[in-house]
Short mmCIF file of C-alpha atoms and ligand atoms in Angstrom, two decimals:
data_model
loop_
_atom_site.label_atom_id
_atom_site.label_comp_id
_atom_site.label_asym_id
_atom_site.label_seq_id
_atom_site.Cartn_x
_atom_site.Cartn_y
_atom_site.Cartn_z
CA MET A 5 -69.76 -34.70 -36.24
CA SER A 6 -73.13 -36.39 -36.49
CA VAL A 7 -76.31 -35.34 -34.74
CA SER A 8 -79.50 -36.99 -35.87
CA SER A 9 -82.39 -34.82 -36.97
CA PRO A 10 -85.66 -35.21 -35.08
CA THR A 11 -88.06 -37.66 -36.62
CA VAL A 12 -91.76 -36.86 -36.78
CA SER A 13 -94.63 -38.25 -38.77
CA GLY A 14 -94.00 -37.13 -42.33
CA GLY A 15 -90.25 -37.44 -41.84
CA PRO A 16 -87.69 -35.22 -40.22
CA VAL A 17 -87.71 -31.58 -41.21
CA VAL A 18 -85.01 -30.75 -43.74
CA PHE A 19 -83.82 -27.19 -44.27
CA ASP A 20 -81.49 -26.57 -47.19
CA PRO A 21 -80.71 -22.88 -47.81
CA PHE A 22 -79.50 -23.76 -51.31
CA SER A 23 -82.61 -25.66 -52.39
CA ASP A 24 -85.64 -24.73 -54.40
CA ASP A 25 -87.72 -25.10 -51.24
CA TYR A 26 -85.77 -22.23 -49.71
CA PHE A 27 -85.68 -20.08 -52.84
CA GLN A 28 -89.43 -20.47 -53.46
CA ALA A 29 -90.58 -19.65 -49.89
CA PRO A 30 -89.14 -21.30 -46.80
CA PHE A 31 -91.86 -20.27 -44.34
CA GLU A 32 -93.52 -23.67 -43.86
CA THR A 33 -90.09 -25.26 -43.33
CA TYR A 34 -89.25 -22.55 -40.81
CA ARG A 35 -92.49 -23.30 -38.94
CA ARG A 36 -91.59 -26.98 -38.71
CA MET A 37 -88.10 -26.12 -37.52
CA ARG A 38 -89.47 -23.84 -34.80
CA ASP A 39 -91.86 -26.58 -33.66
CA GLU A 40 -89.87 -29.74 -34.22
CA ALA A 41 -86.20 -28.76 -34.22
CA PRO A 42 -85.68 -25.37 -32.54
CA LEU A 43 -81.98 -26.14 -32.61
CA TYR A 44 -81.61 -27.66 -36.05
CA TYR A 45 -78.53 -29.37 -37.44
CA ASN A 46 -77.92 -29.72 -41.17
CA GLU A 47 -75.67 -32.68 -41.92
CA THR A 48 -75.16 -31.92 -45.60
CA TYR A 49 -73.52 -28.54 -45.09
CA ASP A 50 -72.65 -29.02 -41.39
CA PHE A 51 -74.28 -26.03 -39.74
CA TRP A 52 -76.71 -25.37 -36.92
CA ALA A 53 -79.77 -23.14 -37.14
CA LEU A 54 -81.90 -21.18 -34.69
CA THR A 55 -85.39 -20.17 -35.76
CA ARG A 56 -87.41 -19.01 -32.73
CA TYR A 57 -87.61 -15.30 -32.00
CA GLU A 58 -86.39 -15.75 -28.44
CA ASP A 59 -83.30 -17.70 -29.54
CA VAL A 60 -82.40 -15.60 -32.59
CA SER A 61 -82.77 -12.29 -30.75
CA ALA A 62 -80.66 -13.53 -27.82
CA ALA A 63 -77.93 -14.93 -30.08
CA ILE A 64 -77.69 -11.90 -32.33
CA LYS A 65 -77.08 -9.69 -29.29
CA ASP A 66 -74.44 -12.02 -27.85
CA TYR A 67 -71.55 -11.23 -30.18
CA ALA A 68 -69.01 -12.61 -27.70
CA THR A 69 -70.50 -16.11 -28.09
CA PHE A 70 -71.79 -15.82 -31.67
CA SER A 71 -68.88 -14.29 -33.53
CA SER A 72 -68.90 -12.71 -37.00
CA ALA A 73 -65.12 -12.85 -37.39
CA LYS A 74 -65.08 -15.98 -39.56
CA GLY A 75 -67.60 -14.53 -41.98
CA VAL A 76 -71.36 -14.15 -42.20
CA THR A 77 -72.09 -16.50 -45.09
CA LEU A 78 -71.71 -20.28 -44.98
CA GLU A 79 -69.35 -20.29 -47.91
CA ILE A 80 -66.94 -17.90 -46.26
CA VAL A 81 -67.10 -19.64 -42.87
CA LYS A 82 -66.34 -22.96 -44.58
CA ALA A 83 -63.45 -21.41 -46.47
CA ALA A 84 -62.14 -20.00 -43.18
CA ALA A 85 -62.42 -23.47 -41.58
CA SER A 86 -60.25 -24.88 -44.35
CA GLY A 87 -57.60 -22.27 -43.64
CA ASP A 88 -58.45 -19.79 -46.38
CA THR A 89 -59.24 -16.86 -44.07
CA ASP A 90 -57.81 -13.71 -45.52
CA SER A 91 -59.01 -13.92 -49.07
CA LEU A 92 -62.70 -14.06 -48.26
CA ALA A 93 -63.74 -12.73 -44.84
CA GLY A 94 -61.07 -10.04 -44.99
CA LYS A 95 -61.48 -6.92 -42.93
CA ILE A 96 -64.97 -6.03 -44.03
CA ILE A 97 -67.03 -4.35 -41.32
CA ILE A 98 -69.72 -7.04 -41.32
CA SER A 99 -67.19 -9.75 -40.45
CA LEU A 100 -65.32 -7.96 -37.68
CA ASP A 101 -65.74 -8.52 -33.95
CA PRO A 102 -65.01 -5.85 -31.34
CA PRO A 103 -62.73 -3.99 -30.91
CA GLU A 104 -61.92 -3.82 -34.67
CA HIS A 105 -65.61 -3.61 -35.49
CA GLU A 106 -66.15 -0.63 -33.20
CA ARG A 107 -63.30 1.32 -34.80
CA MET A 108 -64.56 0.68 -38.31
CA ARG A 109 -68.19 1.34 -37.42
CA LYS A 110 -67.31 4.69 -35.84
CA LEU A 111 -65.57 5.65 -39.01
CA VAL A 112 -68.34 4.75 -41.43
CA ASN A 113 -71.13 5.89 -39.09
CA ARG A 114 -70.17 9.42 -39.98
CA VAL A 115 -71.35 8.87 -43.53
CA PHE A 116 -74.69 7.50 -42.37
CA THR A 117 -75.75 9.95 -39.67
CA PRO A 118 -79.48 10.80 -39.76
CA ARG A 119 -78.50 14.23 -41.09
CA ALA A 120 -76.33 12.81 -43.84
CA VAL A 121 -79.09 10.42 -44.88
CA ALA A 122 -81.72 13.20 -44.80
CA SER A 123 -79.53 15.15 -47.22
CA LEU A 124 -79.90 12.29 -49.72
CA GLU A 125 -83.65 12.78 -49.98
CA GLN A 126 -83.54 14.68 -53.26
CA LEU A 127 -81.17 12.19 -54.88
CA VAL A 128 -83.41 9.29 -53.83
CA ARG A 129 -86.59 11.01 -55.02
CA ASP A 130 -85.09 12.08 -58.36
CA THR A 131 -83.70 8.61 -59.04
CA ILE A 132 -86.97 6.82 -58.23
CA ASP A 133 -89.02 9.38 -60.20
CA ARG A 134 -86.77 9.06 -63.24
CA TYR A 135 -87.16 5.28 -63.41
CA ALA A 136 -90.89 5.44 -62.67
CA SER A 137 -91.44 7.99 -65.45
CA GLN A 138 -89.86 5.60 -67.98
CA LEU A 139 -92.35 2.83 -67.21
CA ASP A 140 -95.39 1.95 -69.28
CA PRO A 141 -97.93 2.14 -66.43
CA SER A 142 -100.22 -0.46 -68.02
CA SER A 143 -97.62 -3.23 -68.00
CA PHE A 144 -94.07 -3.46 -66.64
CA ASP A 145 -91.76 -5.67 -64.64
CA ALA A 146 -91.69 -4.28 -61.11
CA VAL A 147 -88.20 -5.70 -60.50
CA ALA A 148 -86.37 -5.80 -63.84
CA ASP A 149 -87.70 -2.40 -64.97
CA PHE A 150 -87.82 -0.63 -61.61
CA ALA A 151 -86.73 -2.13 -58.28
CA ALA A 152 -83.47 -3.56 -59.64
CA LEU A 153 -82.39 -0.27 -61.14
CA PHE A 154 -82.69 2.59 -58.66
CA PRO A 155 -81.08 1.28 -55.39
CA VAL A 156 -77.74 0.48 -57.03
CA GLU A 157 -77.69 3.88 -58.63
CA ILE A 158 -78.23 5.61 -55.28
CA ILE A 159 -75.58 3.71 -53.34
CA THR A 160 -72.95 3.76 -56.10
CA SER A 161 -73.55 7.50 -56.65
CA MET A 162 -72.81 7.98 -52.96
CA LEU A 163 -69.62 5.96 -53.35
CA GLY A 164 -68.58 8.03 -56.35
CA VAL A 165 -69.05 5.57 -59.22
CA PRO A 166 -69.67 7.35 -62.55
CA ALA A 167 -73.24 6.87 -63.83
CA ALA A 168 -72.13 4.90 -66.89
CA ASP A 169 -70.68 2.09 -64.74
CA GLN A 170 -73.35 1.75 -62.05
CA GLN A 171 -75.59 -0.89 -63.62
CA GLN A 172 -72.59 -2.99 -64.62
CA LEU A 173 -71.67 -3.29 -60.95
CA ARG A 174 -75.18 -4.58 -60.25
CA LEU A 175 -74.90 -7.23 -62.96
CA TRP A 176 -71.58 -8.43 -61.50
CA LEU A 177 -73.13 -8.50 -58.05
CA ASP A 178 -76.14 -10.54 -59.22
CA GLU A 179 -73.79 -13.02 -60.85
CA SER A 180 -71.75 -13.42 -57.67
CA LEU A 181 -74.78 -14.05 -55.44
CA GLU A 182 -76.47 -16.51 -57.80
CA ARG A 183 -76.61 -20.13 -56.55
CA LYS A 184 -77.82 -23.18 -58.45
CA PRO A 185 -79.93 -25.49 -56.22
CA GLY A 186 -77.53 -27.55 -54.08
CA GLN A 187 -74.63 -25.21 -54.71
CA MET A 188 -73.25 -23.44 -51.64
CA SER A 189 -70.26 -21.81 -53.27
CA THR A 190 -69.89 -19.04 -55.81
CA SER A 191 -69.74 -20.33 -59.39
CA PRO A 192 -66.59 -19.70 -61.50
CA GLU A 193 -68.56 -16.98 -63.35
CA GLY A 194 -69.55 -15.50 -59.98
CA ILE A 195 -65.93 -15.44 -58.82
CA GLU A 196 -64.92 -13.75 -62.06
CA ALA A 197 -67.67 -11.17 -61.55
CA MET A 198 -66.48 -10.52 -57.98
CA MET A 199 -62.92 -10.02 -59.20
CA LYS A 200 -64.05 -7.59 -61.88
CA SER A 201 -66.07 -5.61 -59.36
CA ALA A 202 -63.18 -5.52 -56.85
CA ALA A 203 -60.75 -4.50 -59.60
CA TYR A 204 -63.15 -1.76 -60.64
CA TYR A 205 -63.34 -0.29 -57.12
CA TYR A 206 -59.58 -0.69 -56.63
CA GLU A 207 -58.98 1.34 -59.78
CA LEU A 208 -61.47 4.01 -58.69
CA ILE A 209 -59.72 4.29 -55.30
CA GLN A 210 -56.40 4.98 -57.08
CA GLU A 211 -58.08 7.75 -59.09
CA ARG A 212 -59.64 9.29 -55.99
CA ARG A 213 -56.35 9.16 -54.09
CA LYS A 214 -54.80 11.24 -56.88
CA LYS A 215 -57.77 13.56 -57.28
CA PRO A 216 -60.28 13.49 -54.40
CA GLN A 217 -63.88 14.41 -55.12
CA ASP A 218 -66.96 14.95 -53.00
CA ASP A 219 -67.81 11.26 -52.58
CA MET A 220 -67.54 8.47 -50.06
CA ILE A 221 -64.53 6.73 -51.59
CA SER A 222 -62.53 9.99 -51.49
CA ARG A 223 -63.52 10.50 -47.84
CA LEU A 224 -62.50 6.96 -46.96
CA THR A 225 -59.07 7.44 -48.54
CA GLU A 226 -58.56 10.37 -46.15
CA ALA A 227 -60.18 8.85 -43.04
CA GLU A 228 -58.07 7.55 -40.17
CA VAL A 229 -58.59 4.74 -37.68
CA THR A 230 -56.75 4.58 -34.37
CA GLU A 231 -55.19 1.24 -33.56
CA ASP A 232 -53.09 0.65 -30.42
CA GLY A 233 -52.97 4.40 -29.90
CA GLU A 234 -51.69 5.05 -33.41
CA ALA A 235 -53.67 6.69 -36.19
CA ARG A 236 -53.48 5.10 -39.62
CA ARG A 237 -55.24 5.45 -42.95
CA LEU A 238 -57.35 2.69 -44.46
CA ASP A 239 -55.50 0.70 -47.10
CA ASP A 240 -56.73 0.02 -50.64
CA ILE A 241 -57.88 -3.50 -49.80
CA GLU A 242 -59.96 -2.30 -46.84
CA ILE A 243 -61.64 0.40 -48.91
CA THR A 244 -62.22 -2.00 -51.80
CA GLY A 245 -63.84 -4.47 -49.40
CA PHE A 246 -66.04 -1.81 -47.89
CA ALA A 247 -67.10 -0.37 -51.25
CA THR A 248 -67.89 -3.84 -52.62
CA MET A 249 -69.88 -4.76 -49.53
CA LEU A 250 -71.76 -1.48 -49.45
CA GLY A 251 -72.51 -1.66 -53.17
CA GLY A 252 -74.06 -5.08 -52.49
CA ALA A 253 -75.79 -4.44 -49.17
CA GLY A 254 -77.20 -1.16 -50.40
CA ALA A 255 -78.58 -2.47 -53.67
CA GLU A 256 -79.69 -6.11 -53.47
CA THR A 257 -81.73 -5.73 -50.31
CA VAL A 258 -83.84 -2.73 -51.29
CA THR A 259 -84.46 -4.30 -54.72
CA LYS A 260 -85.74 -7.46 -53.06
CA LEU A 261 -87.86 -5.57 -50.56
CA VAL A 262 -89.68 -3.58 -53.25
CA GLY A 263 -90.18 -6.67 -55.47
CA ASN A 264 -91.50 -8.66 -52.49
CA ALA A 265 -93.81 -5.75 -51.66
CA VAL A 266 -95.47 -5.82 -55.09
CA VAL A 267 -96.19 -9.56 -54.78
CA VAL A 268 -97.28 -9.42 -51.13
CA PHE A 269 -99.67 -6.53 -51.79
CA ALA A 270 -101.08 -8.32 -54.86
CA ASP A 271 -101.83 -11.25 -52.54
CA ASN A 272 -103.37 -8.85 -50.00
CA PRO A 273 -105.26 -6.23 -52.05
CA ASP A 274 -107.20 -5.02 -48.99
CA GLN A 275 -103.88 -3.90 -47.49
CA TRP A 276 -102.94 -2.02 -50.69
CA GLN A 277 -106.30 -0.31 -50.56
CA LYS A 278 -105.70 0.65 -46.93
CA LEU A 279 -102.42 2.25 -47.95
CA GLN A 280 -104.15 4.08 -50.82
CA ASP A 281 -106.68 5.44 -48.35
CA ASP A 282 -104.09 6.55 -45.85
CA ARG A 283 -100.50 7.06 -46.94
CA SER A 284 -99.41 7.91 -43.44
CA LYS A 285 -99.38 4.12 -43.02
CA ILE A 286 -96.45 3.74 -45.46
CA PRO A 287 -93.75 3.58 -42.73
CA ALA A 288 -95.73 0.90 -40.86
CA ALA A 289 -96.24 -0.99 -44.16
CA PHE A 290 -92.47 -0.97 -44.75
CA GLU A 291 -91.83 -2.47 -41.29
CA GLU A 292 -94.51 -5.12 -41.83
CA LEU A 293 -93.02 -6.05 -45.21
CA LEU A 294 -89.63 -6.49 -43.56
CA ARG A 295 -91.17 -8.72 -40.91
CA TYR A 296 -93.33 -10.72 -43.30
CA GLU A 297 -90.82 -11.34 -46.10
CA GLY A 298 -87.59 -9.48 -45.47
CA PRO A 299 -84.86 -9.60 -48.09
CA SER A 300 -82.14 -10.70 -45.66
CA GLN A 301 -83.34 -14.00 -44.19
CA TYR A 302 -80.37 -15.15 -42.13
CA GLN A 303 -76.92 -14.35 -40.76
CA ILE A 304 -74.15 -16.83 -40.03
CA ARG A 305 -72.15 -16.73 -36.83
CA THR A 306 -69.47 -19.01 -35.34
CA THR A 307 -69.62 -20.16 -31.72
CA THR A 308 -66.71 -19.15 -29.53
CA ARG A 309 -67.66 -21.71 -26.83
CA ASP A 310 -69.97 -24.71 -26.39
CA VAL A 311 -73.60 -23.58 -26.32
CA THR A 312 -76.40 -25.81 -25.01
CA LEU A 313 -79.92 -25.06 -26.18
CA HIS A 314 -83.05 -27.21 -26.34
CA GLY A 315 -81.15 -30.18 -24.89
CA LYS A 316 -78.37 -30.22 -27.47
CA THR A 317 -74.90 -28.72 -27.51
CA ILE A 318 -73.38 -26.73 -30.33
CA PRO A 319 -69.62 -27.26 -29.99
CA ALA A 320 -67.29 -24.26 -29.99
CA ASP A 321 -66.16 -23.15 -33.43
CA ASP A 322 -69.25 -24.38 -35.30
CA PRO A 323 -71.31 -22.31 -37.75
CA VAL A 324 -74.78 -21.25 -36.63
CA MET A 325 -77.40 -19.76 -38.90
CA LEU A 326 -79.55 -17.17 -37.13
CA ILE A 327 -82.73 -17.14 -39.21
CA ASN A 328 -84.34 -13.76 -38.59
CA GLY A 329 -86.78 -14.50 -41.45
CA SER A 330 -88.19 -17.29 -39.26
CA ALA A 331 -87.97 -15.40 -35.98
CA SER A 332 -90.22 -12.72 -37.43
CA ARG A 333 -92.85 -15.37 -38.32
CA ASP A 334 -92.69 -16.95 -34.85
CA GLU A 335 -96.25 -17.34 -33.58
CA ARG A 336 -94.84 -17.50 -30.03
CA PHE A 337 -93.98 -13.85 -30.41
CA PHE A 338 -96.17 -12.37 -33.16
CA PRO A 339 -99.90 -13.10 -32.91
CA ASP A 340 -101.22 -14.55 -36.17
CA ALA A 341 -97.68 -14.34 -37.52
CA ASP A 342 -98.47 -15.51 -41.06
CA ARG A 343 -101.00 -12.73 -41.61
CA PHE A 344 -99.72 -9.68 -43.48
CA ASP A 345 -101.18 -6.73 -41.61
CA ILE A 346 -99.84 -3.21 -42.00
CA ASP A 347 -101.80 -2.16 -38.89
CA ARG A 348 -100.14 -4.84 -36.76
CA GLU A 349 -99.17 -3.67 -33.32
CA ARG A 350 -95.38 -3.54 -33.19
CA LYS A 351 -94.76 -4.49 -29.63
CA VAL A 352 -90.98 -4.35 -29.76
CA GLY A 353 -88.70 -1.43 -30.37
CA TYR A 354 -86.47 -3.27 -32.79
CA ASN A 355 -86.80 -5.25 -35.96
CA LEU A 356 -84.52 -8.28 -36.33
CA ASN A 357 -84.70 -8.02 -40.10
CA PHE A 358 -82.24 -5.14 -40.07
CA GLY A 359 -80.07 -7.23 -37.75
CA TYR A 360 -79.63 -6.12 -34.15
CA GLY A 361 -76.89 -4.93 -31.84
CA ILE A 362 -73.40 -4.02 -32.98
CA HIS A 363 -73.90 -5.15 -36.60
CA SER A 364 -77.39 -3.73 -37.03
CA CYS A 365 -77.87 -2.39 -40.53
CA LEU A 366 -75.79 0.67 -41.18
CA GLY A 367 -78.02 1.64 -44.08
CA ALA A 368 -81.38 1.17 -42.34
CA ALA A 369 -82.35 4.85 -42.51
CA LEU A 370 -81.48 5.01 -46.20
CA ALA A 371 -83.28 1.71 -46.89
CA ARG A 372 -86.38 3.01 -45.11
CA MET A 373 -86.26 6.24 -47.12
CA GLU A 374 -85.89 4.37 -50.43
CA GLY A 375 -88.53 1.78 -49.57
CA ARG A 376 -91.10 4.31 -48.42
CA MET A 377 -90.60 6.52 -51.47
CA ALA A 378 -90.84 3.53 -53.80
CA LEU A 379 -94.12 2.47 -52.18
CA ASP A 380 -95.47 6.01 -52.49
CA THR A 381 -94.52 6.08 -56.18
CA LEU A 382 -96.11 2.67 -56.83
CA LEU A 383 -99.34 3.77 -55.14
CA ASP A 384 -99.58 6.57 -57.72
CA LEU A 385 -98.47 4.41 -60.62
CA ILE A 386 -100.53 1.27 -59.99
CA PRO A 387 -103.41 2.12 -57.67
CA ARG A 388 -104.96 -1.21 -58.72
CA TYR A 389 -102.99 -4.01 -60.38
CA ASP A 390 -102.62 -7.72 -61.04
CA ILE A 391 -99.47 -9.71 -61.46
CA ASP A 392 -98.94 -12.15 -64.29
CA ARG A 393 -98.08 -15.15 -62.15
CA SER A 394 -96.79 -17.20 -65.05
CA GLY A 395 -93.98 -14.68 -65.39
CA LEU A 396 -93.02 -14.54 -61.71
CA GLN A 397 -89.42 -15.62 -61.21
CA ARG A 398 -87.58 -16.05 -57.91
CA VAL A 399 -83.89 -15.27 -57.49
CA HIS A 400 -81.69 -18.19 -56.43
CA MET A 401 -79.24 -16.34 -54.27
CA THR A 402 -77.29 -16.78 -51.10
CA ASN A 403 -78.68 -14.98 -48.02
CA VAL A 404 -81.30 -12.87 -49.84
CA LEU A 405 -84.86 -13.88 -50.71
CA GLY A 406 -86.89 -12.26 -53.46
CA TRP A 407 -87.82 -12.04 -57.11
CA CYS A 408 -86.00 -11.17 -60.30
CA ASN A 409 -89.22 -10.83 -62.33
CA VAL A 410 -92.58 -9.51 -61.16
CA PRO A 411 -94.72 -8.69 -64.23
CA VAL A 412 -97.41 -6.17 -63.33
CA ARG A 413 -100.58 -5.46 -65.34
CA VAL A 414 -102.99 -2.66 -64.70
CA PRO A 415 -106.55 -3.69 -65.63
C1 HEM B 15 -84.32 -3.36 -46.86
C2 HEM B 15 -83.02 -3.19 -46.99
C3 HEM B 15 -81.98 -3.77 -46.08
C4 HEM B 15 -82.03 -4.86 -45.26
C5 HEM B 15 -83.19 -5.81 -45.02
C6 HEM B 15 -80.73 -4.97 -44.60
C7 HEM B 15 -80.40 -5.94 -43.68
C8 HEM B 15 -79.23 -5.97 -42.95
C9 HEM B 15 -78.93 -6.91 -41.90
C10 HEM B 15 -79.86 -8.05 -41.46
C11 HEM B 15 -77.71 -6.63 -41.41
C12 HEM B 15 -76.96 -7.36 -40.28
C13 HEM B 15 -75.95 -8.33 -40.77
C14 HEM B 15 -75.29 -9.12 -39.66
O1 HEM B 15 -75.67 -8.98 -38.49
O2 HEM B 15 -74.39 -9.92 -39.95
C15 HEM B 15 -77.20 -5.50 -42.15
C16 HEM B 15 -75.97 -4.94 -41.98
C17 HEM B 15 -75.46 -3.96 -42.80
N1 HEM B 15 -76.15 -3.26 -43.79
FE1 HEM B 15 -78.06 -3.53 -44.34
N2 HEM B 15 -79.93 -3.95 -45.05
C18 HEM B 15 -80.65 -3.21 -45.95
C19 HEM B 15 -80.20 -2.09 -46.63
C20 HEM B 15 -78.94 -1.57 -46.53
C21 HEM B 15 -78.47 -0.39 -47.22
C22 HEM B 15 -79.32 0.49 -48.14
C23 HEM B 15 -77.15 -0.25 -46.89
C24 HEM B 15 -76.16 0.78 -47.32
C25 HEM B 15 -76.37 1.91 -47.75
C26 HEM B 15 -76.80 -1.31 -45.97
C27 HEM B 15 -75.57 -1.48 -45.40
C28 HEM B 15 -75.28 -2.37 -44.38
C29 HEM B 15 -73.96 -2.49 -43.74
C30 HEM B 15 -72.71 -1.70 -44.09
C31 HEM B 15 -74.08 -3.49 -42.75
C32 HEM B 15 -72.99 -4.00 -41.81
C33 HEM B 15 -73.01 -3.25 -40.53
C34 HEM B 15 -72.01 -3.75 -39.51
O3 HEM B 15 -71.48 -4.86 -39.66
O4 HEM B 15 -71.75 -3.02 -38.55
N3 HEM B 15 -77.90 -2.09 -45.78
N4 HEM B 15 -78.16 -5.11 -43.08
#
């Protein structure tokens, strides 16, 4: 298929989610896409992209037209298109359509009820406090020494992973998400890391089946789903997929959010001061951080029918990238969208950066709790700070945007 990109003075806009332009900060490219190519087509990787708030929010709600069933990353959708469906998309909640999605969501929702999440408060506080107390407050790396460490520990503790193995799972995860510029697919090292992580969870599931404990994996081995009127237990592969996904979704994102926060507030010291003066603004600051530079920038969907938008037609069965990271910078919807403002009026009841609709983030309440507590802790630890910009290092990962190194200095 060939659809020409729009040409404007300065050349047609090019958006490559595996390029340095994307990894470094894609916001100017997003702006051009919204203005010049609101339905964008990328010839190199063969996918479409929507960037305006109105389009992304409509598409993300319309799961019948924009399906998740072929996967929610480009790599997996492409693998599915070449016939390799089962190995990658599998039966993970995030890549299920109704009615399978509804059954699985009901099951795992029980673990993430507001009450269940509230009961995690002590664990979250203790974990964040422990890492914060180990920092040299005059100089530390806000990601490598702090934000990378606590979220994985919280989510894997919930799953039932022994403390000694928790950080290893994070290292495998980082390896599997890493992308060299121009590389859409997981590297051989990344695949090996994914296999090790899956094998680890598979082994743990066998142990919990023999001897259940008070953790999520044990509960999942006992949980039942009803299919065609018949109750059945989840199999090892389903639980492995869920544990792997949750370990990733629950760790990478919060890490990126907190790292992004430290850089964004360093760029906007008046906003940090505002938060110092009034900590009741922390929840609003968290929402503004998500809007301004959320960790999860886009979701992939596959069209189930032809869709015509902005004078062009996306054929059925084509991948579409819904770029929530652009939608939340859309000046058509958010006044002065590129300004970071924790007092911004939030005129809508939902935030696209936790997704929306049936797949909206299962861990949003936990993420909010972790993010708010981390901000509170950092306000105590570094009431005033600079960052050593020569040491700033972006991650080069699929789907998530953020930093792996944010060196902080307290004057
Ligand atoms: C700031 C942190 C987080 C952000 C920005 C984030 C973002 C998202 C987004 C955008 C989606 C929708 C994906 C889609 O529509 O395809 C999603 C789904 C999901 N998230 Fe999060 N997430 C965060 C933290 C967490 C945490 C802490 C957990 C687990 C404890 C988690 C677990 C999940 C799960 C299981 C889904 C799939 C839900 C479904 O398909 O029904 N997330 N998240």
